[in-house]
Amino acid sequence: FITVFGNGSDLEEVEFQTYNADLNEVLFTDNTVEFEPNQIIGNLEEPFVFEARYLGIGDTGYIPDVFSLEQNYPNPFNPVTTIAYGLPEAVDVNITVYNIRGQRVATLVDKSQEAGYYFTQWNSLNDSGNMLATGVYIYRIQAGDFIQTRKLVILK
């Protein structure tokens, strides 16, 4: 049984962490509860269960060890795809899409971001708002000194 006391306002979100003393590690717990005075959650027959695991890609608070640019998915796609990337430190990030001739067609991200793992979606539109043709395109990330490119395919 766990008792949680609060001295703030009602409906504040309570987050939980699980600590493994044998390994001296904190595990990620995706459980949150809105605090309400005198609230009881779970009982002996139906307990409130904490699901603790190691923090992973896509979890809030996940900080990668190295810069990364993941392969977009789905690929090929029509008309929307998702691109994931990881930043181990705060940095200016630019993600740009180029056609096969090397001409810039779309800028997806152009801003400073804190360390973490991010997702951006692209809807096959160029910077002018026009739908791009079927074909192979290159997307490129520049985050500080880190630069990486990958191919994607629009298939209609």
GROMACS .gro file of N, CA and C in nm:
model
  468
    1PHE      N    1   0.084  -0.118   0.000
    1PHE     CA    2   0.000   0.000   0.000
    1PHE      C    3   0.089   0.124   0.000
    2ILE      N    4   0.049   0.225  -0.075
    2ILE     CA    5   0.121   0.351  -0.081
    2ILE      C    6   0.023   0.463  -0.048
    3THR      N    7   0.065   0.552   0.041
    3THR     CA    8  -0.015   0.669   0.073
    3THR      C    9   0.056   0.791   0.017
    4VAL      N   10  -0.017   0.874  -0.055
    4VAL     CA   11   0.040   0.995  -0.115
    4VAL      C   12  -0.030   1.114  -0.053
    5PHE      N   13   0.048   1.203   0.008
    5PHE     CA   14  -0.006   1.325   0.066
    5PHE      C   15   0.022   1.440  -0.028
    6GLY      N   16  -0.066   1.536  -0.031
    6GLY     CA   17  -0.045   1.653  -0.115
    6GLY      C   18  -0.078   1.780  -0.041
    7ASN      N   19  -0.004   1.884  -0.070
    7ASN     CA   20  -0.036   2.015  -0.012
    7ASN      C   21  -0.054   2.119  -0.122
    8GLY      N   22  -0.067   2.071  -0.245
    8GLY     CA   23  -0.092   2.160  -0.358
    8GLY      C   24  -0.239   2.157  -0.393
    9SER      N   25  -0.267   2.197  -0.513
    9SER     CA   26  -0.406   2.200  -0.556
    9SER      C   27  -0.450   2.062  -0.603
   10ASP      N   28  -0.580   2.042  -0.609
   10ASP     CA   29  -0.635   1.916  -0.660
   10ASP      C   30  -0.599   1.900  -0.808
   11LEU      N   31  -0.609   1.779  -0.855
   11LEU     CA   32  -0.589   1.743  -0.995
   11LEU      C   33  -0.447   1.766  -1.046
   12GLU      N   34  -0.350   1.771  -0.954
   12GLU     CA   35  -0.211   1.774  -0.998
   12GLU      C   36  -0.172   1.632  -1.038
   13GLU      N   37  -0.083   1.620  -1.133
   13GLU     CA   38  -0.042   1.489  -1.180
   13GLU      C   39   0.070   1.435  -1.090
   14VAL      N   40   0.054   1.312  -1.045
   14VAL     CA   41   0.155   1.245  -0.963
   14VAL      C   42   0.228   1.145  -1.052
   15GLU      N   43   0.361   1.156  -1.058
   15GLU     CA   44   0.442   1.064  -1.136
   15GLU      C   45   0.517   0.972  -1.041
   16PHE      N   46   0.544   0.850  -1.086
   16PHE     CA   47   0.612   0.750  -1.004
   16PHE      C   48   0.742   0.708  -1.071
   17GLN      N   49   0.840   0.672  -0.987
   17GLN     CA   50   0.965   0.614  -1.036
   17GLN      C   51   0.992   0.489  -0.955
   18THR      N   52   1.059   0.395  -1.017
   18THR     CA   53   1.094   0.271  -0.948
   18THR      C   54   1.246   0.265  -0.938
   19TYR      N   55   1.295   0.240  -0.818
   19TYR     CA   56   1.439   0.236  -0.795
   19TYR      C   57   1.483   0.093  -0.767
   20ASN      N   58   1.583   0.045  -0.840
   20ASN     CA   59   1.640  -0.086  -0.819
   20ASN      C   60   1.767  -0.066  -0.737
   21ALA      N   61   1.760  -0.092  -0.606
   21ALA     CA   62   1.872  -0.067  -0.516
   21ALA      C   63   1.990  -0.160  -0.546
   22ASP      N   64   1.964  -0.282  -0.593
   22ASP     CA   65   2.072  -0.375  -0.623
   22ASP      C   66   2.163  -0.322  -0.734
   23LEU      N   67   2.104  -0.256  -0.832
   23LEU     CA   68   2.181  -0.203  -0.945
   23LEU      C   69   2.202  -0.052  -0.939
   24ASN      N   70   2.142   0.012  -0.837
   24ASN     CA   71   2.149   0.158  -0.822
   24ASN      C   72   2.100   0.228  -0.948
   25GLU      N   73   1.983   0.185  -0.999
   25GLU     CA   74   1.926   0.240  -1.121
   25GLU      C   75   1.780   0.279  -1.099
   26VAL      N   76   1.740   0.385  -1.168
   26VAL     CA   77   1.600   0.426  -1.168
   26VAL      C   78   1.537   0.375  -1.296
   27LEU      N   79   1.424   0.307  -1.283
   27LEU     CA   80   1.353   0.254  -1.399
   27LEU      C   81   1.240   0.348  -1.438
   28PHE      N   82   1.204   0.346  -1.564
   28PHE     CA   83   1.096   0.428  -1.616
   28PHE      C   84   0.962   0.366  -1.578
   29THR      N   85   0.874   0.447  -1.524
   29THR     CA   86   0.739   0.403  -1.490
   29THR      C   87   0.642   0.496  -1.562
   30ASP      N   88   0.566   0.441  -1.654
   30ASP     CA   89   0.478   0.522  -1.738
   30ASP      C   90   0.345   0.553  -1.669
   31ASN      N   91   0.332   0.516  -1.540
   31ASN     CA   92   0.208   0.540  -1.468
   31ASN      C   93   0.203   0.682  -1.413
   32THR      N   94   0.093   0.752  -1.436
   32THR     CA   95   0.067   0.881  -1.372
   32THR      C   96  -0.076   0.878  -1.321
   33VAL      N   97  -0.100   0.955  -1.216
   33VAL     CA   98  -0.233   0.961  -1.155
   33VAL      C   99  -0.263   1.106  -1.123
   34GLU      N  100  -0.384   1.149  -1.150
   34GLU     CA  101  -0.425   1.283  -1.107
   34GLU      C  102  -0.458   1.277  -0.958
   35PHE      N  103  -0.393   1.363  -0.880
   35PHE     CA  104  -0.412   1.364  -0.736
   35PHE      C  105  -0.549   1.423  -0.701
   36GLU      N  106  -0.624   1.349  -0.620
   36GLU     CA  107  -0.751   1.395  -0.566
   36GLU      C  108  -0.753   1.357  -0.418
   37PRO      N  109  -0.790   1.448  -0.329
   37PRO     CA  110  -0.793   1.415  -0.186
   37PRO      C  111  -0.883   1.294  -0.160
   38ASN      N  112  -0.837   1.206  -0.071
   38ASN     CA  113  -0.912   1.088  -0.025
   38ASN      C  114  -0.942   0.987  -0.136
   39GLN      N  115  -0.870   0.994  -0.243
   39GLN     CA  116  -0.891   0.901  -0.354
   39GLN      C  117  -0.826   0.767  -0.321
   40ILE      N  118  -0.892   0.660  -0.355
   40ILE     CA  119  -0.836   0.526  -0.341
   40ILE      C  120  -0.833   0.463  -0.480
   41ILE      N  121  -0.714   0.416  -0.519
   41ILE     CA  122  -0.698   0.355  -0.650
   41ILE      C  123  -0.655   0.211  -0.628
   42GLY      N  124  -0.730   0.118  -0.679
   42GLY     CA  125  -0.698  -0.023  -0.665
   42GLY      C  126  -0.744  -0.080  -0.532
   43ASN      N  127  -0.746  -0.213  -0.526
   43ASN     CA  128  -0.781  -0.283  -0.403
   43ASN      C  129  -0.713  -0.421  -0.408
   44LEU      N  130  -0.739  -0.505  -0.310
   44LEU     CA  131  -0.673  -0.634  -0.307
   44LEU      C  132  -0.708  -0.721  -0.428
   45GLU      N  133  -0.833  -0.713  -0.473
   45GLU     CA  134  -0.875  -0.795  -0.587
   45GLU      C  135  -0.826  -0.738  -0.721
   46GLU      N  136  -0.823  -0.606  -0.731
   46GLU     CA  137  -0.780  -0.539  -0.855
   46GLU      C  138  -0.680  -0.429  -0.820
   47PRO      N  139  -0.552  -0.466  -0.799
   47PRO     CA  140  -0.453  -0.366  -0.757
   47PRO      C  141  -0.413  -0.272  -0.870
   48PHE      N  142  -0.366  -0.154  -0.831
   48PHE     CA  143  -0.306  -0.060  -0.926
   48PHE      C  144  -0.164  -0.112  -0.953
   49VAL      N  145  -0.131  -0.141  -1.078
   49VAL     CA  146  -0.004  -0.206  -1.111
   49VAL      C  147   0.092  -0.104  -1.172
   50PHE      N  148   0.216  -0.101  -1.119
   50PHE     CA  149   0.322  -0.020  -1.177
   50PHE      C  150   0.396  -0.105  -1.279
   51GLU      N  151   0.418  -0.052  -1.396
   51GLU     CA  152   0.496  -0.122  -1.498
   51GLU      C  153   0.628  -0.048  -1.513
   52ALA      N  154   0.732  -0.104  -1.453
   52ALA     CA  155   0.864  -0.041  -1.456
   52ALA      C  156   0.952  -0.109  -1.559
   53ARG      N  157   1.026  -0.028  -1.634
   53ARG     CA  158   1.119  -0.081  -1.735
   53ARG      C  159   1.226   0.024  -1.759
   54TYR      N  160   1.327  -0.015  -1.833
   54TYR     CA  161   1.430   0.082  -1.869
   54TYR      C  162   1.375   0.181  -1.969
   55LEU      N  163   1.416   0.305  -1.955
   55LEU     CA  164   1.373   0.411  -2.045
   55LEU      C  165   1.416   0.377  -2.187
   56GLY      N  166   1.328   0.397  -2.284
   56GLY     CA  167   1.360   0.362  -2.421
   56GLY      C  168   1.329   0.473  -2.519
   57ILE      N  169   1.368   0.450  -2.643
   57ILE     CA  170   1.346   0.548  -2.748
   57ILE      C  171   1.197   0.581  -2.758
   58GLY      N  172   1.169   0.710  -2.762
   58GLY     CA  173   1.031   0.755  -2.772
   58GLY      C  174   0.967   0.787  -2.639
   59ASP      N  175   1.027   0.743  -2.527
   59ASP     CA  176   0.974   0.774  -2.395
   59ASP      C  177   1.008   0.918  -2.357
   60THR      N  178   0.916   0.985  -2.287
   60THR     CA  179   0.943   1.118  -2.237
   60THR      C  180   1.063   1.110  -2.144
   61GLY      N  181   1.160   1.195  -2.165
   61GLY     CA  182   1.279   1.197  -2.080
   61GLY      C  183   1.394   1.113  -2.129
   62TYR      N  184   1.375   1.040  -2.239
   62TYR     CA  185   1.484   0.958  -2.293
   62TYR      C  186   1.590   1.048  -2.355
   63ILE      N  187   1.714   1.033  -2.311
   63ILE     CA  188   1.825   1.109  -2.367
   63ILE      C  189   1.920   1.009  -2.433
   64PRO      N  190   1.934   1.013  -2.565
   64PRO     CA  191   2.024   0.919  -2.632
   64PRO      C  192   2.171   0.949  -2.600
   65ASP      N  193   2.256   0.848  -2.618
   65ASP     CA  194   2.400   0.863  -2.594
   65ASP      C  195   2.471   0.929  -2.711
   66VAL      N  196   2.415   0.913  -2.831
   66VAL     CA  197   2.479   0.967  -2.952
   66VAL      C  198   2.373   1.031  -3.041
   67PHE      N  199   2.417   1.117  -3.131
   67PHE     CA  200   2.327   1.174  -3.231
   67PHE      C  201   2.281   1.063  -3.324
   68SER      N  202   2.157   1.072  -3.372
   68SER     CA  203   2.108   0.971  -3.465
   68SER      C  204   2.000   1.029  -3.555
   69LEU      N  205   1.990   0.969  -3.673
   69LEU     CA  206   1.882   0.997  -3.768
   69LEU      C  207   1.830   0.862  -3.813
   70GLU      N  208   1.706   0.832  -3.780
   70GLU     CA  209   1.649   0.701  -3.810
   70GLU      C  210   1.589   0.700  -3.950
   71GLN      N  211   1.572   0.579  -4.002
   71GLN     CA  212   1.507   0.563  -4.132
   71GLN      C  213   1.360   0.601  -4.117
   72ASN      N  214   1.309   0.678  -4.212
   72ASN     CA  215   1.168   0.717  -4.205
   72ASN      C  216   1.077   0.595  -4.215
   73TYR      N  217   0.958   0.608  -4.163
   73TYR     CA  218   0.860   0.500  -4.174
   73TYR      C  219   0.722   0.561  -4.189
   74PRO      N  220   0.636   0.503  -4.269
   74PRO     CA  221   0.669   0.396  -4.363
   74PRO      C  222   0.756   0.448  -4.475
   75ASN      N  223   0.819   0.356  -4.545
   75ASN     CA  224   0.902   0.391  -4.659
   75ASN      C  225   0.901   0.272  -4.754
   76PRO      N  226   0.848   0.285  -4.875
   76PRO     CA  227   0.789   0.403  -4.938
   76PRO      C  228   0.660   0.446  -4.866
   77PHE      N  229   0.618   0.569  -4.896
   77PHE     CA  230   0.500   0.624  -4.830
   77PHE      C  231   0.418   0.709  -4.925
   78ASN      N  232   0.292   0.733  -4.884
   78ASN     CA  233   0.203   0.823  -4.956
   78ASN      C  234   0.086   0.855  -4.865
   79PRO      N  235   0.063   0.974  -4.824
   79PRO     CA  236   0.146   1.091  -4.848
   79PRO      C  237   0.229   1.132  -4.725
   80VAL      N  238   0.215   1.061  -4.609
   80VAL     CA  239   0.281   1.107  -4.485
   80VAL      C  240   0.381   1.003  -4.435
   81THR      N  241   0.495   1.051  -4.386
   81THR     CA  242   0.596   0.965  -4.326
   81THR      C  243   0.646   1.030  -4.197
   82THR      N  244   0.707   0.949  -4.112
   82THR     CA  245   0.761   0.996  -3.984
   82THR      C  246   0.911   0.975  -3.983
   83ILE      N  247   0.983   1.075  -3.933
   83ILE     CA  248   1.128   1.069  -3.920
   83ILE      C  249   1.162   1.092  -3.773
   84ALA      N  250   1.241   1.001  -3.716
   84ALA     CA  251   1.283   1.012  -3.577
   84ALA      C  252   1.432   1.046  -3.572
   85TYR      N  253   1.470   1.123  -3.469
   85TYR     CA  254   1.611   1.158  -3.452
   85TYR      C  255   1.641   1.179  -3.304
   86GLY      N  256   1.767   1.154  -3.269
   86GLY     CA  257   1.808   1.166  -3.129
   86GLY      C  258   1.917   1.268  -3.112
   87LEU      N  259   1.908   1.344  -3.003
   87LEU     CA  260   2.005   1.449  -2.972
   87LEU      C  261   2.058   1.426  -2.830
   88PRO      N  262   2.187   1.398  -2.812
   88PRO     CA  263   2.239   1.378  -2.678
   88PRO      C  264   2.266   1.508  -2.602
   89GLU      N  265   2.253   1.621  -2.669
   89GLU     CA  266   2.276   1.751  -2.607
   89GLU      C  267   2.191   1.856  -2.677
   90ALA      N  268   2.173   1.970  -2.613
   90ALA     CA  269   2.099   2.081  -2.673
   90ALA      C  270   2.180   2.134  -2.793
   91VAL      N  271   2.111   2.158  -2.905
   91VAL     CA  272   2.181   2.195  -3.028
   91VAL      C  273   2.081   2.255  -3.127
   92ASP      N  274   2.133   2.332  -3.223
   92ASP     CA  275   2.050   2.380  -3.334
   92ASP      C  276   2.033   2.264  -3.432
   93VAL      N  277   1.908   2.239  -3.472
   93VAL     CA  278   1.877   2.125  -3.557
   93VAL      C  279   1.815   2.173  -3.688
   94ASN      N  280   1.863   2.116  -3.798
   94ASN     CA  281   1.805   2.144  -3.929
   94ASN      C  282   1.786   2.011  -4.000
   95ILE      N  283   1.661   1.983  -4.039
   95ILE     CA  284   1.632   1.864  -4.120
   95ILE      C  285   1.569   1.913  -4.250
   96THR      N  286   1.633   1.876  -4.360
   96THR     CA  287   1.595   1.926  -4.491
   96THR      C  288   1.579   1.808  -4.587
   97VAL      N  289   1.483   1.821  -4.680
   97VAL     CA  290   1.461   1.719  -4.783
   97VAL      C  291   1.509   1.776  -4.916
   98TYR      N  292   1.581   1.690  -4.991
   98TYR     CA  293   1.635   1.729  -5.121
   98TYR      C  294   1.584   1.632  -5.228
   99ASN      N  295   1.570   1.683  -5.351
   99ASN     CA  296   1.538   1.593  -5.462
   99ASN      C  297   1.666   1.524  -5.507
  100ILE      N  298   1.656   1.435  -5.602
  100ILE     CA  299   1.771   1.355  -5.645
  100ILE      C  300   1.878   1.441  -5.713
  101ARG      N  301   1.842   1.561  -5.756
  101ARG     CA  302   1.938   1.655  -5.817
  101ARG      C  303   2.013   1.737  -5.712
  102GLY      N  304   1.974   1.720  -5.584
  102GLY     CA  305   2.039   1.795  -5.477
  102GLY      C  306   1.976   1.930  -5.448
  103GLN      N  307   1.859   1.955  -5.505
  103GLN     CA  308   1.788   2.081  -5.480
  103GLN      C  309   1.701   2.067  -5.355
  104ARG      N  310   1.709   2.165  -5.267
  104ARG     CA  311   1.626   2.161  -5.146
  104ARG      C  312   1.480   2.176  -5.185
  105VAL      N  313   1.394   2.086  -5.133
  105VAL     CA  314   1.251   2.094  -5.163
  105VAL      C  315   1.168   2.123  -5.038
  106ALA      N  316   1.217   2.085  -4.919
  106ALA     CA  317   1.138   2.108  -4.797
  106ALA      C  318   1.229   2.116  -4.676
  107THR      N  319   1.196   2.207  -4.587
  107THR     CA  320   1.264   2.217  -4.457
  107THR      C  321   1.166   2.168  -4.352
  108LEU      N  322   1.202   2.062  -4.281
  108LEU     CA  323   1.112   2.001  -4.183
  108LEU      C  324   1.135   2.053  -4.042
  109VAL      N  325   1.260   2.076  -4.006
  109VAL     CA  326   1.294   2.127  -3.872
  109VAL      C  327   1.405   2.229  -3.890
  110ASP      N  328   1.391   2.342  -3.821
  110ASP     CA  329   1.496   2.444  -3.823
  110ASP      C  330   1.485   2.524  -3.694
  111LYS      N  331   1.538   2.467  -3.584
  111LYS     CA  332   1.526   2.533  -3.455
  111LYS      C  333   1.622   2.471  -3.354
  112SER      N  334   1.641   2.537  -3.243
  112SER     CA  335   1.719   2.483  -3.132
  112SER      C  336   1.632   2.386  -3.055
  113GLN      N  337   1.692   2.273  -3.014
  113GLN     CA  338   1.617   2.174  -2.937
  113GLN      C  339   1.703   2.121  -2.822
  114GLU      N  340   1.637   2.086  -2.714
  114GLU     CA  341   1.704   2.026  -2.599
  114GLU      C  342   1.740   1.881  -2.630
  115ALA      N  343   1.826   1.822  -2.548
  115ALA     CA  344   1.859   1.681  -2.564
  115ALA      C  345   1.732   1.598  -2.553
  116GLY      N  346   1.724   1.492  -2.633
  116GLY     CA  347   1.607   1.406  -2.629
  116GLY      C  348   1.589   1.333  -2.760
  117TYR      N  349   1.478   1.263  -2.769
  117TYR     CA  350   1.444   1.188  -2.889
  117TYR      C  351   1.320   1.251  -2.948
  118TYR      N  352   1.322   1.281  -3.077
  118TYR     CA  353   1.215   1.355  -3.140
  118TYR      C  354   1.161   1.283  -3.264
  119PHE      N  355   1.038   1.319  -3.301
  119PHE     CA  356   0.974   1.269  -3.421
  119PHE      C  357   0.923   1.390  -3.499
  120THR      N  358   0.937   1.385  -3.630
  120THR     CA  359   0.875   1.487  -3.714
  120THR      C  360   0.803   1.415  -3.828
  121GLN      N  361   0.692   1.470  -3.870
  121GLN     CA  362   0.617   1.410  -3.981
  121GLN      C  363   0.629   1.500  -4.102
  122TRP      N  364   0.629   1.437  -4.217
  122TRP     CA  365   0.634   1.511  -4.343
  122TRP      C  366   0.521   1.463  -4.431
  123ASN      N  367   0.448   1.558  -4.490
  123ASN     CA  368   0.328   1.528  -4.568
  123ASN      C  369   0.351   1.537  -4.719
  124SER      N  370   0.475   1.524  -4.764
  124SER     CA  371   0.510   1.523  -4.907
  124SER      C  372   0.494   1.657  -4.975
  125LEU      N  373   0.478   1.764  -4.896
  125LEU     CA  374   0.465   1.897  -4.956
  125LEU      C  375   0.601   1.966  -4.958
  126ASN      N  376   0.625   2.043  -5.065
  126ASN     CA  377   0.748   2.122  -5.067
  126ASN      C  378   0.727   2.251  -4.988
  127ASP      N  379   0.831   2.334  -4.983
  127ASP     CA  380   0.822   2.458  -4.905
  127ASP      C  381   0.718   2.555  -4.959
  128SER      N  382   0.676   2.538  -5.084
  128SER     CA  383   0.573   2.624  -5.143
  128SER      C  384   0.433   2.569  -5.121
  129GLY      N  385   0.422   2.449  -5.059
  129GLY     CA  386   0.292   2.390  -5.031
  129GLY      C  387   0.240   2.299  -5.141
  130ASN      N  388   0.323   2.267  -5.239
  130ASN     CA  389   0.282   2.179  -5.349
  130ASN      C  390   0.321   2.035  -5.321
  131MET      N  391   0.237   1.940  -5.361
  131MET     CA  392   0.264   1.798  -5.345
  131MET      C  393   0.377   1.758  -5.438
  132LEU      N  394   0.474   1.685  -5.384
  132LEU     CA  395   0.587   1.640  -5.466
  132LEU      C  396   0.551   1.515  -5.545
  133ALA      N  397   0.623   1.493  -5.652
  133ALA     CA  398   0.599   1.379  -5.741
  133ALA      C  399   0.657   1.252  -5.682
  134THR      N  400   0.610   1.139  -5.733
  134THR     CA  401   0.667   1.010  -5.697
  134THR      C  402   0.817   1.013  -5.727
  135GLY      N  403   0.895   0.957  -5.637
  135GLY     CA  404   1.038   0.954  -5.662
  135GLY      C  405   1.119   0.932  -5.537
  136VAL      N  406   1.251   0.929  -5.556
  136VAL     CA  407   1.346   0.912  -5.447
  136VAL      C  408   1.392   1.050  -5.402
  137TYR      N  409   1.393   1.071  -5.271
  137TYR     CA  410   1.437   1.197  -5.212
  137TYR      C  411   1.538   1.166  -5.101
  138ILE      N  412   1.617   1.265  -5.068
  138ILE     CA  413   1.719   1.252  -4.963
  138ILE      C  414   1.679   1.346  -4.849
  139TYR      N  415   1.684   1.296  -4.725
  139TYR     CA  416   1.666   1.386  -4.612
  139TYR      C  417   1.793   1.389  -4.531
  140ARG      N  418   1.822   1.507  -4.477
  140ARG     CA  419   1.951   1.533  -4.412
  140ARG      C  420   1.929   1.605  -4.280
  141ILE      N  421   2.000   1.560  -4.177
  141ILE     CA  422   2.000   1.629  -4.050
  141ILE      C  423   2.137   1.694  -4.030
  142GLN      N  424   2.134   1.817  -3.981
  142GLN     CA  425   2.255   1.880  -3.930
  142GLN      C  426   2.222   1.927  -3.791
  143ALA      N  427   2.293   1.870  -3.694
  143ALA     CA  428   2.273   1.904  -3.553
  143ALA      C  429   2.411   1.930  -3.495
  144GLY      N  430   2.448   2.057  -3.485
  144GLY     CA  431   2.584   2.090  -3.445
  144GLY      C  432   2.679   2.039  -3.552
  145ASP      N  433   2.778   1.960  -3.513
  145ASP     CA  434   2.874   1.903  -3.609
  145ASP      C  435   2.826   1.772  -3.670
  146PHE      N  436   2.715   1.719  -3.620
  146PHE     CA  437   2.663   1.592  -3.670
  146PHE      C  438   2.584   1.614  -3.798
  147ILE      N  439   2.619   1.540  -3.903
  147ILE     CA  440   2.547   1.545  -4.031
  147ILE      C  441   2.525   1.402  -4.077
  148GLN      N  442   2.401   1.371  -4.116
  148GLN     CA  443   2.371   1.238  -4.170
  148GLN      C  444   2.259   1.251  -4.272
  149THR      N  445   2.261   1.165  -4.373
  149THR     CA  446   2.156   1.164  -4.475
  149THR      C  447   2.099   1.024  -4.490
  150ARG      N  448   1.974   1.019  -4.536
  150ARG     CA  449   1.906   0.892  -4.567
  150ARG      C  450   1.815   0.915  -4.687
  151LYS      N  451   1.775   0.803  -4.751
  151LYS     CA  452   1.685   0.809  -4.866
  151LYS      C  453   1.542   0.779  -4.822
  152LEU      N  454   1.447   0.842  -4.890
  152LEU     CA  455   1.306   0.808  -4.874
  152LEU      C  456   1.240   0.806  -5.010
  153VAL      N  457   1.127   0.737  -5.018
  153VAL     CA  458   1.060   0.719  -5.147
  153VAL      C  459   0.913   0.757  -5.132
  154ILE      N  460   0.870   0.852  -5.217
  154ILE     CA  461   0.727   0.884  -5.228
  154ILE      C  462   0.673   0.796  -5.340
  155LEU      N  463   0.567   0.719  -5.310
  155LEU     CA  464   0.510   0.629  -5.408
  155LEU      C  465   0.359   0.655  -5.415
  156LYS      N  466   0.313   0.696  -5.531
  156LYS     CA  467   0.170   0.728  -5.545
  156LYS      C  468   0.099   0.623  -5.625
   0.00000   0.00000   0.00000
